[in-house]
């Protein structure tokens, strides 16, 4: 049955669902308020420099490969990507440096040699993260979450029986502290809580499964940079017949007694049988269906972190840096107390430096580098961001100078800055949070908005603010779930 589908938003989730539905023969139009596709996966340019503006880590590429397979095309003809030999280079304030090699055994040896931790413990942890991922994947990541059938399914019951293996009752930090003697390794693995904007001192130990993605399955990088992923997904969607309207904000979802009729654009109704929203769920309810009761329960959990990013054009190479580098705070606990407690930025913030020109040669002129320097920030609750930026910049520069034994300021040719305000304004992400709600409680998986409301036929939700969560792989997963739901609902009709 051919359906008329409106997709609101051309973020990664919106692009993926539009392509999937076009491949099933539906008539799909994507409305995007910005003038380009990608949403948070954008890019910044200055003279001959280019920066990926948002995501910099690419894991689970199979989810993107799957779209090309469905389309009968070869992904590598459009996007070539390589597995990273060194996923991240970790720098500590006491001078320790750990290379997180992509090869698990090489990483185990490096981590043990640098920290004195027993190789067996690190190996056991990597095995454990794999088990946790495999136990939860089908239910918590690719499973539908708003039907009773989820909770009586064999997979859910099996996962529930294995709950003692999922570290649900411990925090991530608590579990890692019991596991490792080395505080450096505890910090390294605690860090994965930030991959969905959470706090390792509150998030359940189950989040240790995230390590599996990088350490066992591998981290990748597209030959032409991260934005290429969004650009090529857009091109694939166009080739498969999806229509795009840019600079076109959707003003309302049009419905009659909660049965979808279409979307309102420029004051006119564009009819549709199905509407899929890739818009942050808060703004969806507030602006696009204000006549619906606001579902408070989904907004009670803490929001995930936002970010402050300095895009620097650097006039010289730094050979000590890899593609991904992390300069840890000397007091991780205090940093998270600031992020989630006082909602301020700690004076010694963990600083992430991503240099895509290490791989993408065209991203900076010869002899120069494009630095993406990011720190986690609290959600935007009206802090004085100009002041925060000024203070953080001083602290970040001091940290870089200490760790790299350099004087970075004279080498910064140009600077662009993004902060929670601009992230919120540009992509309509509530409070600038990068991943919707945080996972700071063991119930967080149950507190995410589902991909479909049974009482609102025809309306579906994808993207980082709904189940299964934020981050590129999870947004792709949300599109896969919605694709299956729509298929099922059409068959039932
Ligand atoms: C600085 C930064 C670093 C990150 N790092 C990583 C990383 O390393 N790895 C990772 O996996 N993830 C990372 N993320 C998170 C990742 O970018 C997001 O999870 C993902 O891109 C969100 O995609 P989405 O489908 O939810 O849509 P979004 O990117 O949120 O896009 C939503 C789109 O909807 C449009 N829109 C909103 N309202 C309307 C309307 N009314 N009408 C029409 N259009 C509308 C917006 O303009 C936007 O284009 C990062 C994000 C940021 C900002």
PDB file of C-alpha atoms in Angstrom, residues 71-345:
ATOM      1  CA  UNK A  71      18.887   0.246  -1.969  1.00  0.00           C
ATOM      2  CA  UNK A  72      20.857  -2.284  -4.056  1.00  0.00           C
ATOM      3  CA  UNK A  73      23.934  -0.047  -3.995  1.00  0.00           C
ATOM      4  CA  UNK A  74      27.466  -0.384  -2.678  1.00  0.00           C
ATOM      5  CA  UNK A  75      28.214   2.014   0.159  1.00  0.00           C
ATOM      6  CA  UNK A  76      31.906   2.075  -0.639  1.00  0.00           C
ATOM      7  CA  UNK A  77      31.245   3.685  -4.021  1.00  0.00           C
ATOM      8  CA  UNK A  78      29.840   6.686  -2.129  1.00  0.00           C
ATOM      9  CA  UNK A  79      31.415   6.634   1.333  1.00  0.00           C
ATOM     10  CA  UNK A  80      34.755   5.005   2.024  1.00  0.00           C
ATOM     11  CA  UNK A  81      35.719   4.633   5.645  1.00  0.00           C
ATOM     12  CA  UNK A  82      38.595   3.035   7.472  1.00  0.00           C
ATOM     13  CA  UNK A  83      38.962   1.330  10.821  1.00  0.00           C
ATOM     14  CA  UNK A  84      41.189   3.368  13.128  1.00  0.00           C
ATOM     15  CA  UNK A  85      44.492   1.893  14.364  1.00  0.00           C
ATOM     16  CA  UNK A  86      44.431   4.287  17.310  1.00  0.00           C
ATOM     17  CA  UNK A  87      40.884   5.106  18.346  1.00  0.00           C
ATOM     18  CA  UNK A  88      41.747   7.707  20.996  1.00  0.00           C
ATOM     19  CA  UNK A  89      44.964   8.982  22.537  1.00  0.00           C
ATOM     20  CA  UNK A  90      44.413   9.645  26.251  1.00  0.00           C
ATOM     21  CA  UNK A  91      46.502  12.242  28.094  1.00  0.00           C
ATOM     22  CA  UNK A  92      46.480  12.556  31.894  1.00  0.00           C
ATOM     23  CA  UNK A  93      47.656  15.520  33.948  1.00  0.00           C
ATOM     24  CA  UNK A  94      50.350  13.365  35.636  1.00  0.00           C
ATOM     25  CA  UNK A  95      52.010  12.780  32.266  1.00  0.00           C
ATOM     26  CA  UNK A  96      50.609   9.315  31.518  1.00  0.00           C
ATOM     27  CA  UNK A  97      49.613   8.748  27.893  1.00  0.00           C
ATOM     28  CA  UNK A  98      47.581   5.714  26.780  1.00  0.00           C
ATOM     29  CA  UNK A  99      46.966   4.876  23.151  1.00  0.00           C
ATOM     30  CA  UNK A 100      43.614   3.110  22.824  1.00  0.00           C
ATOM     31  CA  UNK A 101      44.563   0.876  19.900  1.00  0.00           C
ATOM     32  CA  UNK A 102      41.769  -0.419  17.690  1.00  0.00           C
ATOM     33  CA  UNK A 103      43.159  -3.932  18.015  1.00  0.00           C
ATOM     34  CA  UNK A 104      41.777  -5.177  21.370  1.00  0.00           C
ATOM     35  CA  UNK A 105      44.839  -7.249  22.277  1.00  0.00           C
ATOM     36  CA  UNK A 106      47.223  -4.386  21.472  1.00  0.00           C
ATOM     37  CA  UNK A 107      45.097  -2.081  23.621  1.00  0.00           C
ATOM     38  CA  UNK A 108      45.108  -4.577  26.508  1.00  0.00           C
ATOM     39  CA  UNK A 109      48.925  -4.758  26.388  1.00  0.00           C
ATOM     40  CA  UNK A 110      49.325  -0.963  26.137  1.00  0.00           C
ATOM     41  CA  UNK A 111      46.890  -0.280  28.998  1.00  0.00           C
ATOM     42  CA  UNK A 112      48.491  -2.925  31.236  1.00  0.00           C
ATOM     43  CA  UNK A 113      52.009  -1.702  30.493  1.00  0.00           C
ATOM     44  CA  UNK A 114      51.167   1.944  31.184  1.00  0.00           C
ATOM     45  CA  UNK A 115      48.968   1.479  34.261  1.00  0.00           C
ATOM     46  CA  UNK A 116      50.286  -1.726  35.846  1.00  0.00           C
ATOM     47  CA  UNK A 117      46.790  -3.272  35.669  1.00  0.00           C
ATOM     48  CA  UNK A 118      46.746  -7.034  35.045  1.00  0.00           C
ATOM     49  CA  UNK A 119      46.059  -7.903  31.388  1.00  0.00           C
ATOM     50  CA  UNK A 120      43.506 -10.541  32.517  1.00  0.00           C
ATOM     51  CA  UNK A 121      41.350  -7.926  34.222  1.00  0.00           C
ATOM     52  CA  UNK A 122      41.238  -5.713  31.151  1.00  0.00           C
ATOM     53  CA  UNK A 123      40.491  -8.681  28.888  1.00  0.00           C
ATOM     54  CA  UNK A 124      37.713  -9.845  31.219  1.00  0.00           C
ATOM     55  CA  UNK A 125      36.180  -6.362  31.148  1.00  0.00           C
ATOM     56  CA  UNK A 126      36.160  -6.240  27.338  1.00  0.00           C
ATOM     57  CA  UNK A 127      34.499  -9.661  27.306  1.00  0.00           C
ATOM     58  CA  UNK A 128      31.952  -8.476  29.856  1.00  0.00           C
ATOM     59  CA  UNK A 129      31.071  -5.373  27.810  1.00  0.00           C
ATOM     60  CA  UNK A 130      30.444  -7.662  24.820  1.00  0.00           C
ATOM     61  CA  UNK A 131      28.127  -9.899  26.857  1.00  0.00           C
ATOM     62  CA  UNK A 132      26.210  -6.880  28.173  1.00  0.00           C
ATOM     63  CA  UNK A 133      25.806  -5.474  24.655  1.00  0.00           C
ATOM     64  CA  UNK A 134      24.604  -8.776  23.268  1.00  0.00           C
ATOM     65  CA  UNK A 135      22.145  -9.329  26.111  1.00  0.00           C
ATOM     66  CA  UNK A 136      20.550  -5.904  25.755  1.00  0.00           C
ATOM     67  CA  UNK A 137      20.872  -5.151  22.028  1.00  0.00           C
ATOM     68  CA  UNK A 138      17.651  -6.726  20.732  1.00  0.00           C
ATOM     69  CA  UNK A 139      15.456  -5.465  23.556  1.00  0.00           C
ATOM     70  CA  UNK A 140      16.861  -2.096  24.595  1.00  0.00           C
ATOM     71  CA  UNK A 141      18.351  -0.893  21.299  1.00  0.00           C
ATOM     72  CA  UNK A 142      16.446  -2.495  18.431  1.00  0.00           C
ATOM     73  CA  UNK A 143      13.306  -3.426  20.354  1.00  0.00           C
ATOM     74  CA  UNK A 144       9.992  -1.558  20.249  1.00  0.00           C
ATOM     75  CA  UNK A 145       9.400  -0.081  23.664  1.00  0.00           C
ATOM     76  CA  UNK A 146       5.761   0.871  23.977  1.00  0.00           C
ATOM     77  CA  UNK A 147       3.989  -2.419  23.690  1.00  0.00           C
ATOM     78  CA  UNK A 148       3.293  -5.005  26.318  1.00  0.00           C
ATOM     79  CA  UNK A 149       4.646  -7.600  23.891  1.00  0.00           C
ATOM     80  CA  UNK A 150       8.167  -6.176  24.462  1.00  0.00           C
ATOM     81  CA  UNK A 151       7.997  -7.007  28.123  1.00  0.00           C
ATOM     82  CA  UNK A 152       6.650 -10.500  27.695  1.00  0.00           C
ATOM     83  CA  UNK A 153       8.953 -11.346  24.797  1.00  0.00           C
ATOM     84  CA  UNK A 154      11.433 -14.192  25.193  1.00  0.00           C
ATOM     85  CA  UNK A 155      14.347 -11.808  24.612  1.00  0.00           C
ATOM     86  CA  UNK A 156      13.191  -9.412  27.338  1.00  0.00           C
ATOM     87  CA  UNK A 157      12.584 -12.217  29.813  1.00  0.00           C
ATOM     88  CA  UNK A 158      15.993 -13.704  29.002  1.00  0.00           C
ATOM     89  CA  UNK A 159      17.666 -10.309  29.581  1.00  0.00           C
ATOM     90  CA  UNK A 160      15.678  -9.899  32.825  1.00  0.00           C
ATOM     91  CA  UNK A 161      16.883 -13.291  34.040  1.00  0.00           C
ATOM     92  CA  UNK A 162      20.455 -12.226  33.300  1.00  0.00           C
ATOM     93  CA  UNK A 163      20.050  -8.967  35.215  1.00  0.00           C
ATOM     94  CA  UNK A 164      22.872  -9.835  37.616  1.00  0.00           C
ATOM     95  CA  UNK A 165      25.259  -9.723  34.638  1.00  0.00           C
ATOM     96  CA  UNK A 166      24.097  -6.246  33.585  1.00  0.00           C
ATOM     97  CA  UNK A 167      25.448  -4.251  36.553  1.00  0.00           C
ATOM     98  CA  UNK A 168      22.084  -2.479  36.832  1.00  0.00           C
ATOM     99  CA  UNK A 169      22.320  -1.910  40.562  1.00  0.00           C
ATOM    100  CA  UNK A 170      25.796  -0.415  40.516  1.00  0.00           C
ATOM    101  CA  UNK A 171      26.887   2.883  38.998  1.00  0.00           C
ATOM    102  CA  UNK A 172      29.311   2.725  36.105  1.00  0.00           C
ATOM    103  CA  UNK A 173      32.010   4.259  38.272  1.00  0.00           C
ATOM    104  CA  UNK A 174      31.267   1.902  41.176  1.00  0.00           C
ATOM    105  CA  UNK A 175      31.517  -1.135  38.890  1.00  0.00           C
ATOM    106  CA  UNK A 176      34.743   0.094  37.276  1.00  0.00           C
ATOM    107  CA  UNK A 177      36.325   0.994  40.600  1.00  0.00           C
ATOM    108  CA  UNK A 178      35.704  -2.518  41.901  1.00  0.00           C
ATOM    109  CA  UNK A 179      37.057  -3.984  38.688  1.00  0.00           C
ATOM    110  CA  UNK A 180      40.310  -2.049  38.222  1.00  0.00           C
ATOM    111  CA  UNK A 181      43.099  -1.047  40.584  1.00  0.00           C
ATOM    112  CA  UNK A 182      44.322   1.690  38.257  1.00  0.00           C
ATOM    113  CA  UNK A 183      42.463   5.027  38.639  1.00  0.00           C
ATOM    114  CA  UNK A 184      43.610   5.874  35.112  1.00  0.00           C
ATOM    115  CA  UNK A 185      41.718   2.919  33.684  1.00  0.00           C
ATOM    116  CA  UNK A 186      38.661   3.590  35.838  1.00  0.00           C
ATOM    117  CA  UNK A 187      38.577   7.103  34.369  1.00  0.00           C
ATOM    118  CA  UNK A 188      39.146   5.818  30.843  1.00  0.00           C
ATOM    119  CA  UNK A 189      36.189   3.425  31.015  1.00  0.00           C
ATOM    120  CA  UNK A 190      33.988   5.823  33.039  1.00  0.00           C
ATOM    121  CA  UNK A 191      34.337   8.180  30.117  1.00  0.00           C
ATOM    122  CA  UNK A 192      31.950   6.120  27.992  1.00  0.00           C
ATOM    123  CA  UNK A 193      29.034   7.525  30.025  1.00  0.00           C
ATOM    124  CA  UNK A 194      29.631  10.769  28.154  1.00  0.00           C
ATOM    125  CA  UNK A 195      28.872   9.017  24.854  1.00  0.00           C
ATOM    126  CA  UNK A 196      25.225   9.611  25.601  1.00  0.00           C
ATOM    127  CA  UNK A 197      25.754  12.699  27.726  1.00  0.00           C
ATOM    128  CA  UNK A 198      25.484  10.934  31.099  1.00  0.00           C
ATOM    129  CA  UNK A 199      27.266  10.960  34.429  1.00  0.00           C
ATOM    130  CA  UNK A 200      29.353   7.834  35.269  1.00  0.00           C
ATOM    131  CA  UNK A 201      28.836   8.511  38.993  1.00  0.00           C
ATOM    132  CA  UNK A 202      25.054   8.111  38.542  1.00  0.00           C
ATOM    133  CA  UNK A 203      24.516   6.072  35.360  1.00  0.00           C
ATOM    134  CA  UNK A 204      24.047   2.307  35.814  1.00  0.00           C
ATOM    135  CA  UNK A 205      26.979  -0.019  35.201  1.00  0.00           C
ATOM    136  CA  UNK A 206      25.051  -1.389  32.210  1.00  0.00           C
ATOM    137  CA  UNK A 207      26.387   1.566  30.241  1.00  0.00           C
ATOM    138  CA  UNK A 208      29.760  -0.180  30.314  1.00  0.00           C
ATOM    139  CA  UNK A 209      28.443  -1.984  27.251  1.00  0.00           C
ATOM    140  CA  UNK A 210      29.325   1.147  25.227  1.00  0.00           C
ATOM    141  CA  UNK A 211      33.032   0.244  25.478  1.00  0.00           C
ATOM    142  CA  UNK A 212      32.254  -2.845  23.404  1.00  0.00           C
ATOM    143  CA  UNK A 213      31.435  -0.723  20.363  1.00  0.00           C
ATOM    144  CA  UNK A 214      34.874   0.897  20.188  1.00  0.00           C
ATOM    145  CA  UNK A 215      37.123  -1.664  21.827  1.00  0.00           C
ATOM    146  CA  UNK A 216      35.714  -4.874  20.329  1.00  0.00           C
ATOM    147  CA  UNK A 217      33.755  -3.870  17.237  1.00  0.00           C
ATOM    148  CA  UNK A 218      36.055  -1.002  16.233  1.00  0.00           C
ATOM    149  CA  UNK A 219      35.862   2.728  15.541  1.00  0.00           C
ATOM    150  CA  UNK A 220      35.852   4.016  11.994  1.00  0.00           C
ATOM    151  CA  UNK A 221      36.323   7.249  10.132  1.00  0.00           C
ATOM    152  CA  UNK A 222      35.033   8.303   6.702  1.00  0.00           C
ATOM    153  CA  UNK A 223      37.815   9.151   4.247  1.00  0.00           C
ATOM    154  CA  UNK A 224      36.238  12.571   3.590  1.00  0.00           C
ATOM    155  CA  UNK A 225      35.125  13.379   7.128  1.00  0.00           C
ATOM    156  CA  UNK A 226      31.950  12.903   9.149  1.00  0.00           C
ATOM    157  CA  UNK A 227      29.788  15.356   7.219  1.00  0.00           C
ATOM    158  CA  UNK A 228      30.189  13.090   4.202  1.00  0.00           C
ATOM    159  CA  UNK A 229      27.885  10.614   5.988  1.00  0.00           C
ATOM    160  CA  UNK A 230      25.022  13.118   6.144  1.00  0.00           C
ATOM    161  CA  UNK A 231      25.697  14.414   2.649  1.00  0.00           C
ATOM    162  CA  UNK A 232      25.725  10.950   1.101  1.00  0.00           C
ATOM    163  CA  UNK A 233      22.661   9.798   3.035  1.00  0.00           C
ATOM    164  CA  UNK A 234      20.904  12.825   1.588  1.00  0.00           C
ATOM    165  CA  UNK A 235      22.137  11.945  -1.936  1.00  0.00           C
ATOM    166  CA  UNK A 236      20.959   8.341  -1.501  1.00  0.00           C
ATOM    167  CA  UNK A 237      17.529   9.559  -0.371  1.00  0.00           C
ATOM    168  CA  UNK A 238      17.270  11.844  -3.418  1.00  0.00           C
ATOM    169  CA  UNK A 239      18.304   8.997  -5.759  1.00  0.00           C
ATOM    170  CA  UNK A 240      15.550   6.850  -4.254  1.00  0.00           C
ATOM    171  CA  UNK A 241      12.925   9.491  -4.935  1.00  0.00           C
ATOM    172  CA  UNK A 242      12.640  11.407  -1.636  1.00  0.00           C
ATOM    173  CA  UNK A 243      11.628  15.056  -2.134  1.00  0.00           C
ATOM    174  CA  UNK A 244      13.286  17.681   0.119  1.00  0.00           C
ATOM    175  CA  UNK A 245      12.067  21.142   1.025  1.00  0.00           C
ATOM    176  CA  UNK A 246      14.762  23.176   2.802  1.00  0.00           C
ATOM    177  CA  UNK A 247      14.222  26.481   4.619  1.00  0.00           C
ATOM    178  CA  UNK A 248      10.777  25.058   5.344  1.00  0.00           C
ATOM    179  CA  UNK A 249       9.879  24.774   9.021  1.00  0.00           C
ATOM    180  CA  UNK A 250       6.838  22.685   9.786  1.00  0.00           C
ATOM    181  CA  UNK A 251       4.461  24.818  11.849  1.00  0.00           C
ATOM    182  CA  UNK A 252       1.981  22.187  13.083  1.00  0.00           C
ATOM    183  CA  UNK A 253       1.092  18.555  12.760  1.00  0.00           C
ATOM    184  CA  UNK A 254      -2.419  18.484  11.362  1.00  0.00           C
ATOM    185  CA  UNK A 255      -4.665  15.827  12.881  1.00  0.00           C
ATOM    186  CA  UNK A 256      -8.286  15.099  13.541  1.00  0.00           C
ATOM    187  CA  UNK A 257      -8.920  13.536  16.952  1.00  0.00           C
ATOM    188  CA  UNK A 258      -5.353  12.247  16.953  1.00  0.00           C
ATOM    189  CA  UNK A 259      -5.517  10.742  13.484  1.00  0.00           C
ATOM    190  CA  UNK A 260      -2.761  12.235  11.353  1.00  0.00           C
ATOM    191  CA  UNK A 261      -3.850  14.286   8.356  1.00  0.00           C
ATOM    192  CA  UNK A 262      -0.594  15.995   7.383  1.00  0.00           C
ATOM    193  CA  UNK A 263       1.648  18.917   8.294  1.00  0.00           C
ATOM    194  CA  UNK A 264       1.192  22.658   8.158  1.00  0.00           C
ATOM    195  CA  UNK A 265       3.827  24.506   6.152  1.00  0.00           C
ATOM    196  CA  UNK A 266       3.723  28.213   5.340  1.00  0.00           C
ATOM    197  CA  UNK A 267       0.165  28.299   6.662  1.00  0.00           C
ATOM    198  CA  UNK A 268      -1.025  25.538   4.322  1.00  0.00           C
ATOM    199  CA  UNK A 269      -1.843  21.911   5.030  1.00  0.00           C
ATOM    200  CA  UNK A 270       0.214  19.365   3.137  1.00  0.00           C
ATOM    201  CA  UNK A 271      -1.740  16.147   3.434  1.00  0.00           C
ATOM    202  CA  UNK A 272      -0.034  12.939   4.521  1.00  0.00           C
ATOM    203  CA  UNK A 273      -1.066   9.483   5.728  1.00  0.00           C
ATOM    204  CA  UNK A 274       2.010   9.213   7.918  1.00  0.00           C
ATOM    205  CA  UNK A 275       4.135  11.845   9.661  1.00  0.00           C
ATOM    206  CA  UNK A 276       7.563  10.962  11.060  1.00  0.00           C
ATOM    207  CA  UNK A 277       9.140  13.527  13.346  1.00  0.00           C
ATOM    208  CA  UNK A 278      12.928  13.825  13.710  1.00  0.00           C
ATOM    209  CA  UNK A 279      12.403  16.951  15.829  1.00  0.00           C
ATOM    210  CA  UNK A 280      13.478  17.010  19.479  1.00  0.00           C
ATOM    211  CA  UNK A 281      10.469  15.602  21.303  1.00  0.00           C
ATOM    212  CA  UNK A 282      10.162  18.624  23.637  1.00  0.00           C
ATOM    213  CA  UNK A 283       9.759  21.095  20.771  1.00  0.00           C
ATOM    214  CA  UNK A 284       7.508  18.657  18.951  1.00  0.00           C
ATOM    215  CA  UNK A 285       4.955  18.717  21.769  1.00  0.00           C
ATOM    216  CA  UNK A 286       5.444  22.388  22.586  1.00  0.00           C
ATOM    217  CA  UNK A 287       5.282  23.833  19.070  1.00  0.00           C
ATOM    218  CA  UNK A 288       3.926  21.262  16.636  1.00  0.00           C
ATOM    219  CA  UNK A 289       1.160  19.572  18.644  1.00  0.00           C
ATOM    220  CA  UNK A 290       0.403  22.179  21.358  1.00  0.00           C
ATOM    221  CA  UNK A 291      -3.176  20.903  21.527  1.00  0.00           C
ATOM    222  CA  UNK A 292      -1.952  17.584  22.941  1.00  0.00           C
ATOM    223  CA  UNK A 293      -1.411  17.014  26.659  1.00  0.00           C
ATOM    224  CA  UNK A 294       2.293  17.542  27.375  1.00  0.00           C
ATOM    225  CA  UNK A 295       3.730  14.181  28.529  1.00  0.00           C
ATOM    226  CA  UNK A 296       5.603  15.459  31.609  1.00  0.00           C
ATOM    227  CA  UNK A 297       6.961  12.057  32.550  1.00  0.00           C
ATOM    228  CA  UNK A 298       9.382  12.040  29.617  1.00  0.00           C
ATOM    229  CA  UNK A 299      10.862  15.368  30.722  1.00  0.00           C
ATOM    230  CA  UNK A 300      11.410  14.516  34.374  1.00  0.00           C
ATOM    231  CA  UNK A 301      14.766  12.721  33.940  1.00  0.00           C
ATOM    232  CA  UNK A 302      17.898  14.891  33.799  1.00  0.00           C
ATOM    233  CA  UNK A 303      18.848  16.104  30.352  1.00  0.00           C
ATOM    234  CA  UNK A 304      22.087  14.919  28.780  1.00  0.00           C
ATOM    235  CA  UNK A 305      25.068  17.252  28.566  1.00  0.00           C
ATOM    236  CA  UNK A 306      25.544  19.904  25.921  1.00  0.00           C
ATOM    237  CA  UNK A 307      28.894  21.112  24.570  1.00  0.00           C
ATOM    238  CA  UNK A 308      31.138  24.072  23.984  1.00  0.00           C
ATOM    239  CA  UNK A 309      33.275  23.730  20.880  1.00  0.00           C
ATOM    240  CA  UNK A 310      36.124  25.893  19.624  1.00  0.00           C
ATOM    241  CA  UNK A 311      36.902  25.323  15.955  1.00  0.00           C
ATOM    242  CA  UNK A 312      40.497  26.492  15.618  1.00  0.00           C
ATOM    243  CA  UNK A 313      42.592  26.925  12.489  1.00  0.00           C
ATOM    244  CA  UNK A 314      46.091  26.043  13.748  1.00  0.00           C
ATOM    245  CA  UNK A 315      49.100  27.253  11.764  1.00  0.00           C
ATOM    246  CA  UNK A 316      51.416  24.305  12.480  1.00  0.00           C
ATOM    247  CA  UNK A 317      51.235  20.511  12.837  1.00  0.00           C
ATOM    248  CA  UNK A 318      51.228  18.854  16.264  1.00  0.00           C
ATOM    249  CA  UNK A 319      52.712  15.412  15.742  1.00  0.00           C
ATOM    250  CA  UNK A 320      51.903  14.292  19.301  1.00  0.00           C
ATOM    251  CA  UNK A 321      48.211  14.343  18.454  1.00  0.00           C
ATOM    252  CA  UNK A 322      46.147  11.643  16.748  1.00  0.00           C
ATOM    253  CA  UNK A 323      42.740  11.993  15.101  1.00  0.00           C
ATOM    254  CA  UNK A 324      40.919  11.748  18.480  1.00  0.00           C
ATOM    255  CA  UNK A 325      42.632  12.964  21.652  1.00  0.00           C
ATOM    256  CA  UNK A 326      41.342  13.333  25.178  1.00  0.00           C
ATOM    257  CA  UNK A 327      42.986  15.425  27.891  1.00  0.00           C
ATOM    258  CA  UNK A 328      41.447  14.155  31.128  1.00  0.00           C
ATOM    259  CA  UNK A 329      40.528  16.370  34.057  1.00  0.00           C
ATOM    260  CA  UNK A 330      42.592  15.647  37.160  1.00  0.00           C
ATOM    261  CA  UNK A 331      39.334  15.494  39.152  1.00  0.00           C
ATOM    262  CA  UNK A 332      36.656  13.720  37.143  1.00  0.00           C
ATOM    263  CA  UNK A 333      34.182  13.548  40.051  1.00  0.00           C
ATOM    264  CA  UNK A 334      34.334  17.325  40.582  1.00  0.00           C
ATOM    265  CA  UNK A 335      33.827  17.851  36.852  1.00  0.00           C
ATOM    266  CA  UNK A 336      30.583  15.827  36.846  1.00  0.00           C
ATOM    267  CA  UNK A 337      29.412  17.485  40.071  1.00  0.00           C
ATOM    268  CA  UNK A 338      29.678  20.767  38.194  1.00  0.00           C
ATOM    269  CA  UNK A 339      27.987  19.467  35.023  1.00  0.00           C
ATOM    270  CA  UNK A 340      24.986  17.866  36.723  1.00  0.00           C
ATOM    271  CA  UNK A 341      24.996  19.533  40.159  1.00  0.00           C
ATOM    272  CA  UNK A 342      25.739  23.243  40.031  1.00  0.00           C
ATOM    273  CA  UNK A 343      25.282  23.231  36.200  1.00  0.00           C
ATOM    274  CA  UNK A 344      28.518  25.104  35.711  1.00  0.00           C
ATOM    275  CA  UNK A 345      31.829  24.305  34.034  1.00  0.00           C
TER     276      UNK A 345
END
